[in-house]
Tab-separated table of C-alpha atoms and ligand atoms in Angstrom:
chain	number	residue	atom	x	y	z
W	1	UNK	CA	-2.989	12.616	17.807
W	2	UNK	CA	-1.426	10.048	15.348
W	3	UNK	CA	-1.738	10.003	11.739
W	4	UNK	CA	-0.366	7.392	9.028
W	5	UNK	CA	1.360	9.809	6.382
W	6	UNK	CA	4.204	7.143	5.863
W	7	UNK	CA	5.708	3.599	7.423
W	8	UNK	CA	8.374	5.501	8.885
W	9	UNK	CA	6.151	7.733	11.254
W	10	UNK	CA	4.877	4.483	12.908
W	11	UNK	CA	7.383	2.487	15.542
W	12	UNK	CA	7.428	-0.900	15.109
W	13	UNK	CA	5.180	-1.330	17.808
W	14	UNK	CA	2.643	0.419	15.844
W	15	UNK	CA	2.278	-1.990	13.246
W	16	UNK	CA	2.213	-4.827	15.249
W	17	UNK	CA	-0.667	-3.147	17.206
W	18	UNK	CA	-2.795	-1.984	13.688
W	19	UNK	CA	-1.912	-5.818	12.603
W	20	UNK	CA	-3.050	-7.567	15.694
W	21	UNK	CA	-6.398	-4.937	15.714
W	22	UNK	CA	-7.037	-6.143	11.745
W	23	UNK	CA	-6.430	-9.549	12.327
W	24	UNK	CA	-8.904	-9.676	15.393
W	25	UNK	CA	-11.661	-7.333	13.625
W	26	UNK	CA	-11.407	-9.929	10.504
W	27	UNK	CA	-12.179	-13.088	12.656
W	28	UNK	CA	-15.491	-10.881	13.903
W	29	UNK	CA	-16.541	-10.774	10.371
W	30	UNK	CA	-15.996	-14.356	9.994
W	31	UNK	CA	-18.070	-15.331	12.358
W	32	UNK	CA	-20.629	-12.319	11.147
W	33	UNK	CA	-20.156	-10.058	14.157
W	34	UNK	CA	-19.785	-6.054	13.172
W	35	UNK	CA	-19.146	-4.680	16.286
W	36	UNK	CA	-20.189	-0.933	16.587
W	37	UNK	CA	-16.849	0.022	17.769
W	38	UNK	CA	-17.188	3.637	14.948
W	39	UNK	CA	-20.725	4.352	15.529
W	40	UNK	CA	-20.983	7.911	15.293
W	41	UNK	CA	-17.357	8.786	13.432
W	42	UNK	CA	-17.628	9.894	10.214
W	43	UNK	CA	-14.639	9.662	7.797
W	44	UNK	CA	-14.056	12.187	4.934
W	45	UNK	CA	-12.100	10.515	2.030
W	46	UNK	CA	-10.354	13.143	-0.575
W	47	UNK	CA	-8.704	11.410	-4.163
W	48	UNK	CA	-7.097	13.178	-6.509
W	49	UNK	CA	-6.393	10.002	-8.637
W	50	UNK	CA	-8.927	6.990	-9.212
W	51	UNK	CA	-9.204	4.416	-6.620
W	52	UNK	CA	-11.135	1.037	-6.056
W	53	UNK	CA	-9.834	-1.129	-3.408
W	54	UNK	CA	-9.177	1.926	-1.610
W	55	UNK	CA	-11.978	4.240	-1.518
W	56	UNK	CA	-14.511	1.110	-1.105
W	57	UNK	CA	-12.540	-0.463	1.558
W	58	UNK	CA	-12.523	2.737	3.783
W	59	UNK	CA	-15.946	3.123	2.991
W	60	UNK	CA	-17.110	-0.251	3.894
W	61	UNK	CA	-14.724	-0.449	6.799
W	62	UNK	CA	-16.770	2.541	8.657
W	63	UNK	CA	-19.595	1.278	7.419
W	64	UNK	CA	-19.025	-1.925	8.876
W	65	UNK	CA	-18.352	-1.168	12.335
W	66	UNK	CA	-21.104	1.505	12.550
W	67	UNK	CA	-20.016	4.890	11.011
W	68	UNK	CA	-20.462	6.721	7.815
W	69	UNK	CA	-18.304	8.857	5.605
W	70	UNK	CA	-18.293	10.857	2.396
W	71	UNK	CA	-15.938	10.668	-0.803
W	72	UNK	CA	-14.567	13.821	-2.593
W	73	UNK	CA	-12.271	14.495	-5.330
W	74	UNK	CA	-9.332	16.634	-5.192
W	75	UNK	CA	-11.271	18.726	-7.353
W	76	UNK	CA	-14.122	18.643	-5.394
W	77	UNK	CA	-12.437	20.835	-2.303
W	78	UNK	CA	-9.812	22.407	-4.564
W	79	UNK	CA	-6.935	20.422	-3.406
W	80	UNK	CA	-4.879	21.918	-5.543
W	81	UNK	CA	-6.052	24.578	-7.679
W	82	UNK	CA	-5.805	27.356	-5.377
W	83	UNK	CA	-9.546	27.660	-4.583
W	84	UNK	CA	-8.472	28.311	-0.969
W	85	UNK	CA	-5.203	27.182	0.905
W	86	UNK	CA	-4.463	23.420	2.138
W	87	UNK	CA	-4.345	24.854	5.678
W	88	UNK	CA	-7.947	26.100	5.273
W	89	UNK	CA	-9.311	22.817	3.869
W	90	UNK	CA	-7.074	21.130	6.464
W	91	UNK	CA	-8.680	22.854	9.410
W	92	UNK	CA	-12.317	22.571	7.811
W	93	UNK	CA	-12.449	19.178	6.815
W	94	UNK	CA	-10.935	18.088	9.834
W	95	UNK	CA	-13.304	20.255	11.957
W	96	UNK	CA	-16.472	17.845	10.394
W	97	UNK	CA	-13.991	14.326	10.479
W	98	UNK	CA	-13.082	12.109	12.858
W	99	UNK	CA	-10.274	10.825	9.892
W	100	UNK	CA	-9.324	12.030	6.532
W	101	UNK	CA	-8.041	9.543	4.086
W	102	UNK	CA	-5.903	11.108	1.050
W	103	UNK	CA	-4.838	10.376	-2.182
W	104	UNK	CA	-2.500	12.916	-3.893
W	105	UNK	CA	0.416	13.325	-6.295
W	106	UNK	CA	2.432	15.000	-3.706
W	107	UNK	CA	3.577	13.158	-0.352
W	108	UNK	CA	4.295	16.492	0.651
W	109	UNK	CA	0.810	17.683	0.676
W	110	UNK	CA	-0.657	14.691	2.825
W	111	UNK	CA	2.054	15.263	5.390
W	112	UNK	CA	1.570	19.253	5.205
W	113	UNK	CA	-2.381	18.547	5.333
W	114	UNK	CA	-1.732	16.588	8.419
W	115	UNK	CA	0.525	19.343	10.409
W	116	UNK	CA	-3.166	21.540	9.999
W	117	UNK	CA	-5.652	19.176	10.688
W	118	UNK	CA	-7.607	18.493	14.009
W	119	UNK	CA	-8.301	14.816	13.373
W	120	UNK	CA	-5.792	11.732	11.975
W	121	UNK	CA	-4.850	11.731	8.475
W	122	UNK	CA	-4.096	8.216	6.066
W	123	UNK	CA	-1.820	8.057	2.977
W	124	UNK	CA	-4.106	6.591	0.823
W	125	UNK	CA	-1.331	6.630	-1.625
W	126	UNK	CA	0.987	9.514	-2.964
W	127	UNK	CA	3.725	9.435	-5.514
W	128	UNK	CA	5.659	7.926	-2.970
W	129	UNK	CA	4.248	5.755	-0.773
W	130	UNK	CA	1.380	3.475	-0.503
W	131	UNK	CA	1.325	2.461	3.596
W	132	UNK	CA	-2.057	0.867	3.469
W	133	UNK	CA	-1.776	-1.600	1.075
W	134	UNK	CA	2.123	-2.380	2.437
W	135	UNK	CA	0.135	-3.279	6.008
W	136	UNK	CA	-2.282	-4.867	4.556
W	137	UNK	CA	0.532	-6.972	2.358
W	138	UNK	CA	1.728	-8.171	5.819
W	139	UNK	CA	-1.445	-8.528	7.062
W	140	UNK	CA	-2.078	-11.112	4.784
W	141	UNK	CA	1.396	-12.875	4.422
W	142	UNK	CA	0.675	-13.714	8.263
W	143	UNK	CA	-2.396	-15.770	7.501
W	144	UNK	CA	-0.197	-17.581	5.140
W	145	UNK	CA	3.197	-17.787	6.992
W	146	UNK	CA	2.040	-17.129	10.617
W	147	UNK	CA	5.836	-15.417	11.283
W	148	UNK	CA	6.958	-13.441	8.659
W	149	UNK	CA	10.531	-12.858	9.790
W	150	UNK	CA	13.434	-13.970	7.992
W	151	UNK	CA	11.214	-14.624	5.058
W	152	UNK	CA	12.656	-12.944	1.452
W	153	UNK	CA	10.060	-10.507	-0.657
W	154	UNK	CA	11.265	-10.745	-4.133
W	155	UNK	CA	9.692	-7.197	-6.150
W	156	UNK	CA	10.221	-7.524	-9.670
W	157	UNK	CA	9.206	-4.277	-11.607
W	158	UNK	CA	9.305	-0.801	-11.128
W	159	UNK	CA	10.638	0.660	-7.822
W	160	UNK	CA	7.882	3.068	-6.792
W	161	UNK	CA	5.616	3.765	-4.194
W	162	UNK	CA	4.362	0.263	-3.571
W	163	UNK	CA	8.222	-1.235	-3.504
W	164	UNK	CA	8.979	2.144	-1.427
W	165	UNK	CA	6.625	1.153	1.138
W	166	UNK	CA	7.098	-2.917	1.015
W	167	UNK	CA	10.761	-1.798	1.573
W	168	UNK	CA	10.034	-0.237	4.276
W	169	UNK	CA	7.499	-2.626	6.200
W	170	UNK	CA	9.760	-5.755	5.357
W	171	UNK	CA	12.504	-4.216	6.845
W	172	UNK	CA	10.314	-3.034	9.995
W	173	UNK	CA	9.304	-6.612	10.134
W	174	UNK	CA	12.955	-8.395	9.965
W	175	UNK	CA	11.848	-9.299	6.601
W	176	UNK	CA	14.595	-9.462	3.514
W	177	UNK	CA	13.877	-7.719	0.650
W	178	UNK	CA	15.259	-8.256	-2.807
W	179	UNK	CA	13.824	-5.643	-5.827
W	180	UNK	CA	14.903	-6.095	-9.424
W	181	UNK	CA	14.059	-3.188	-11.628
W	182	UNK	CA	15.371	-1.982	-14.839
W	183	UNK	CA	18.039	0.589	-14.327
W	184	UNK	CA	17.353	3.654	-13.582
W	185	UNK	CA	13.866	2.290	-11.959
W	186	UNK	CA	15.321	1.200	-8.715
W	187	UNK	CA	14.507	2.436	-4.850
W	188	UNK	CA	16.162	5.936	-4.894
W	189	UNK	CA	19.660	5.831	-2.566
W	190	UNK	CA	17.484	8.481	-0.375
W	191	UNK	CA	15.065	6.055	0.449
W	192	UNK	CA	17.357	3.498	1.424
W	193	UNK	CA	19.264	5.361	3.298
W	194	UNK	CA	16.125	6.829	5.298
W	195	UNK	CA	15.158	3.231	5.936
W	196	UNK	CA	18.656	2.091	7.244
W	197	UNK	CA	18.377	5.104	9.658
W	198	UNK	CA	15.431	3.404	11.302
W	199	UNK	CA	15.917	-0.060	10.817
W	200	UNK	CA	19.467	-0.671	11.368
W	201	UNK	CA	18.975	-4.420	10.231
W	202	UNK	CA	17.217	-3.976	6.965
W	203	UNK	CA	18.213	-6.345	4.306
W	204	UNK	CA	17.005	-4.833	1.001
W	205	UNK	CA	19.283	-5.307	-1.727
W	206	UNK	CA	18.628	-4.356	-5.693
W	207	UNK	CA	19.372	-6.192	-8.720
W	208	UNK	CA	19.089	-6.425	-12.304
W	209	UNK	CA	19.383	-9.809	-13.004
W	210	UNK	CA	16.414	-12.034	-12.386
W	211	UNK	CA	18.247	-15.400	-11.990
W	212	UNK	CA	19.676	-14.046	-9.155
W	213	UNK	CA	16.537	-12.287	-7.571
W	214	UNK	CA	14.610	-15.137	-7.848
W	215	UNK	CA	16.564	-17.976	-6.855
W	216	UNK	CA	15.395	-17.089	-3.173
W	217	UNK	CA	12.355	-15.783	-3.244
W	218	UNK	CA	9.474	-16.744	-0.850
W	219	UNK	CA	6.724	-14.366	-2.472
W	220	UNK	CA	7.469	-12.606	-5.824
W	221	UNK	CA	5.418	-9.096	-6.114
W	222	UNK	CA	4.980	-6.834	-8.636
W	223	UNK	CA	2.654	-3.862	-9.738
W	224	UNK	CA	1.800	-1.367	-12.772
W	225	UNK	CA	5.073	-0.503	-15.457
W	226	UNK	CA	2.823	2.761	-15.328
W	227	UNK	CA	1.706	4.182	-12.304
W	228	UNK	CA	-1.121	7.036	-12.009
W	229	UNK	CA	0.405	9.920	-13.402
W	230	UNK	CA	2.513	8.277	-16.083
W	231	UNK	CA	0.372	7.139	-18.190
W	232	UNK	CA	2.022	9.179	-21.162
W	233	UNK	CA	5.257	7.082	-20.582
W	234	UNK	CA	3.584	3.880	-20.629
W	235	UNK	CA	4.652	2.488	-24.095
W	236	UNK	CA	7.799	3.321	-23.192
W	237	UNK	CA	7.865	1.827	-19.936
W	238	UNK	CA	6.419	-1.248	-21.865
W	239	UNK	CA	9.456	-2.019	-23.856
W	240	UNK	CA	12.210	-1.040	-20.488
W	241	UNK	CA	10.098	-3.237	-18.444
W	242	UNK	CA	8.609	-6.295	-20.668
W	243	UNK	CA	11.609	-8.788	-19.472
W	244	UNK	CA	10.499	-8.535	-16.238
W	245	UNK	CA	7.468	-9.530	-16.823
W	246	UNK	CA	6.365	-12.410	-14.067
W	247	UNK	CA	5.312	-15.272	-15.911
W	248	UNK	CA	5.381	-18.846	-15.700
W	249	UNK	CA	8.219	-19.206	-16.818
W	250	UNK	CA	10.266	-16.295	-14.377
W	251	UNK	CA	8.376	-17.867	-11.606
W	252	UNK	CA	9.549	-21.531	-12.530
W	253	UNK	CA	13.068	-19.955	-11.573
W	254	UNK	CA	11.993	-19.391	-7.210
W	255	UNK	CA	11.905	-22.316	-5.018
W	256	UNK	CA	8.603	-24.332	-4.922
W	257	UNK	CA	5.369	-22.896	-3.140
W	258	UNK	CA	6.402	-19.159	-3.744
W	259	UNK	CA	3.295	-17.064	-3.371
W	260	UNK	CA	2.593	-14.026	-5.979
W	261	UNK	CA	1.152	-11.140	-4.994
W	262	UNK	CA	0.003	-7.576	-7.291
W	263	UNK	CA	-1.476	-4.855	-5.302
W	264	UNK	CA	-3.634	-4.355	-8.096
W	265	UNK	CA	-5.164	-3.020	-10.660
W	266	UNK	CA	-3.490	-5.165	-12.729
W	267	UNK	CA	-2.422	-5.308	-16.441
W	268	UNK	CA	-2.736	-8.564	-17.196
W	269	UNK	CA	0.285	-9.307	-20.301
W	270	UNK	CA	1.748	-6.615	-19.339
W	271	UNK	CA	3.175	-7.032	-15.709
W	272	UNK	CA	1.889	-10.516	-15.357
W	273	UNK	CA	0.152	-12.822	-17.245
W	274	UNK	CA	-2.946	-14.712	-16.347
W	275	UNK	CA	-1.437	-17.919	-16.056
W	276	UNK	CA	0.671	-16.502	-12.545
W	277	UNK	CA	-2.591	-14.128	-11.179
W	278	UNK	CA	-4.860	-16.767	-11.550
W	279	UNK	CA	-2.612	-19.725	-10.428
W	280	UNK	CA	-2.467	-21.470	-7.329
W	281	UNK	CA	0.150	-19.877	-5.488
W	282	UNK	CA	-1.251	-16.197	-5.970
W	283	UNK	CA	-2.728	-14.554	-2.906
W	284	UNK	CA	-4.281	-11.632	-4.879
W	285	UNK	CA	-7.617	-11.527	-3.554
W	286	UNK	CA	-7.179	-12.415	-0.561
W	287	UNK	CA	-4.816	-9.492	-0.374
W	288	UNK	CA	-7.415	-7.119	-2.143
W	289	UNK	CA	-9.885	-8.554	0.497
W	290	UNK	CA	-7.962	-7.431	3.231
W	291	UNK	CA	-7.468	-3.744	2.664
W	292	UNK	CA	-10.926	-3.717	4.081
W	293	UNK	CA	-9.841	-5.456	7.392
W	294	UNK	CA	-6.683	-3.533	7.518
W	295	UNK	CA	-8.385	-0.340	7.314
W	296	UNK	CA	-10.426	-1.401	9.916
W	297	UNK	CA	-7.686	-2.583	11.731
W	298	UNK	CA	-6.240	0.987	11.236
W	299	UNK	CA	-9.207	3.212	12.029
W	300	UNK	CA	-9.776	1.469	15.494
W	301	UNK	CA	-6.030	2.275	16.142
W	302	UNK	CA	-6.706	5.818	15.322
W	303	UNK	CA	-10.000	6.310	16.950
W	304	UNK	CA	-10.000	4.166	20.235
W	305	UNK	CA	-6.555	3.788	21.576
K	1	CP	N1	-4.252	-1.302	-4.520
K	1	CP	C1	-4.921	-0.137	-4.539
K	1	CP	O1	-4.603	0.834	-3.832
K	1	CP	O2	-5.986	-0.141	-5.381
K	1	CP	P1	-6.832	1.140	-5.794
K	1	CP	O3	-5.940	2.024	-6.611
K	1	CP	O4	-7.977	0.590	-6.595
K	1	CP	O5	-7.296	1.844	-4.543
K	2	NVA	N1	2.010	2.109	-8.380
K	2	NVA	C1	0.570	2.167	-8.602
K	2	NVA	C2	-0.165	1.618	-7.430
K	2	NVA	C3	-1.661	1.545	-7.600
K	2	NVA	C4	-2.379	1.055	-6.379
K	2	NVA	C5	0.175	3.596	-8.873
K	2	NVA	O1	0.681	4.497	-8.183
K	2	NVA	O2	-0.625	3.829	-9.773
């Protein structure tokens, strides 16, 4: 049975595959086909945090291609507050599921939740990792680019679960990888290292200074100074993080025709500014768009291969 708890639990292989699948299941829906291919499967989604591209993406996904599912929060099954133990709710949900999508705190818990349960299990984002939306970041740097190898992904902001997991696709993908945080809010050494154990060839490399980051980027990204969970720090954060915000003028500094993308929700001034989200070269909703073809993509991986 496979499961997507993190990047690094799929071969390369595997993402080409859940690519290709998305990328094939979004020309149906172009051309207004919904083919029935999850009639019957019913997928259980479980948040602990708030959610929109997510949770209506998987739900429209299923609903799309002929299933049905239900949405719960953590609180909902006791996730975590010792109503009954994760191996229980593990075994029960998955004995009504044909997937479970979850959204925790705790990687640790979606990858324990998956060792118990009977049917696949998707990180719909933990502390540490975000592998849907990194997918579906490829997914739709393809349309744009066609081949996304050699190609340099320029993160400026705060190195956390969504740089964790672009660090990991883009070196999957033969991608380069440049992210400039603040000190002390770069990719842990851990994670590198974890990554360079698999991908031999990865080219991510950190920096401070902006000049440098920029000069060759090919798509600048960013996301939240505050991330779900932190939101007590996020004045704080403000003030570390406000001179890399990605403005026009920070984006003047990369080569002509560099794309933007946020994997949103975004604070606009804070992050970015509305000039750059709503410019030409941003691919934001295109990118929000295609988390639902990626998770279709995804579940017909899952389900029927
Ligand atoms: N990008 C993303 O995961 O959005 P949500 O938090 O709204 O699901
Ligand atoms: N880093 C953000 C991503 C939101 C999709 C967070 O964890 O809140």
């Amino acid at each position: 049975m496979k499961h997507l708890t993190s990047l690094l639990n799929l071969s390369v292989d595997d993402v080409h595959a859940i690519l290709a699948k998305s990328h094939e299941l979004k020309a149906c829906w172009k051309r207004g086909e919904r083919p029935t291919l999850l009639q019957g499967r019913y997928l259980t989604q479980v948040f602990e945090k708030p959610s929109l591209r997510t949770r209506v993406s998987f739900d429209a996904a299923m609903a799309q291609l002929g299933g049905t599912g239900n949405f719960l929060s953590g609180n909902d099954v006791g996730l975590s507050t010792g109503r009954e133990s994760l191996a229980d709710i593990a075994r029960v949900i998955s004995g009504y599921s044909d997937a479970v999508v979850l959204r925790t705190f705790s990687q640790k818990l979606i990858e324990d939740f998956a060792s118990y349960s009977r049917c696949p299990v998707i990180n719909g984002l933990s502390d540490d990792d975000h592998p849907c939306q990194a997918l579906t970041d490829i997914l739709t740097l393809q349309e744009m680019w066609g081949d996304v190898r050699g190609k340099r992904l320029v993160f400026v902001g705060d190195g956390n679960n969504v740089a964790a997991s672009l660090a990991m696709i883009t070196s999957m993908l033969g991608m380069k990888m440049t992210v400039c945080a603040p000190r002390d809010f770069e990719l842990e050494e851990s994670l590198l290292q974890a990554i360079r154990l698999e991908c031999p060839a990865a080219d991510v490399t950190q920096t401070v200074d902006l000049n440098v980051a920029m000069a060759n980027a090919d798509v600048v990204y960013t996301d939240v100074w505050a991330s779900m969970g932190q939101e007590s720090e996020a004045d704080k954060r403000s003030r570390i993080f406000f001179p890399y915000q990605v403005n026009a003028r920070l984006m003047a500094k990369a080569p002509a025709g560099c794309l933007f993308m946020h994997d949103l929700p975004a604070r606009r001034g804070k992050e970015v500014t509305d000039d750059v989200i709503d410019g030409p070269n941003s691919i934001v909703f295109q990118q929000a768009e295609n988390r639902m073809h990626l998770a279709k993509g995804l579940l017909v991986w899952l389900l029927c291969s």
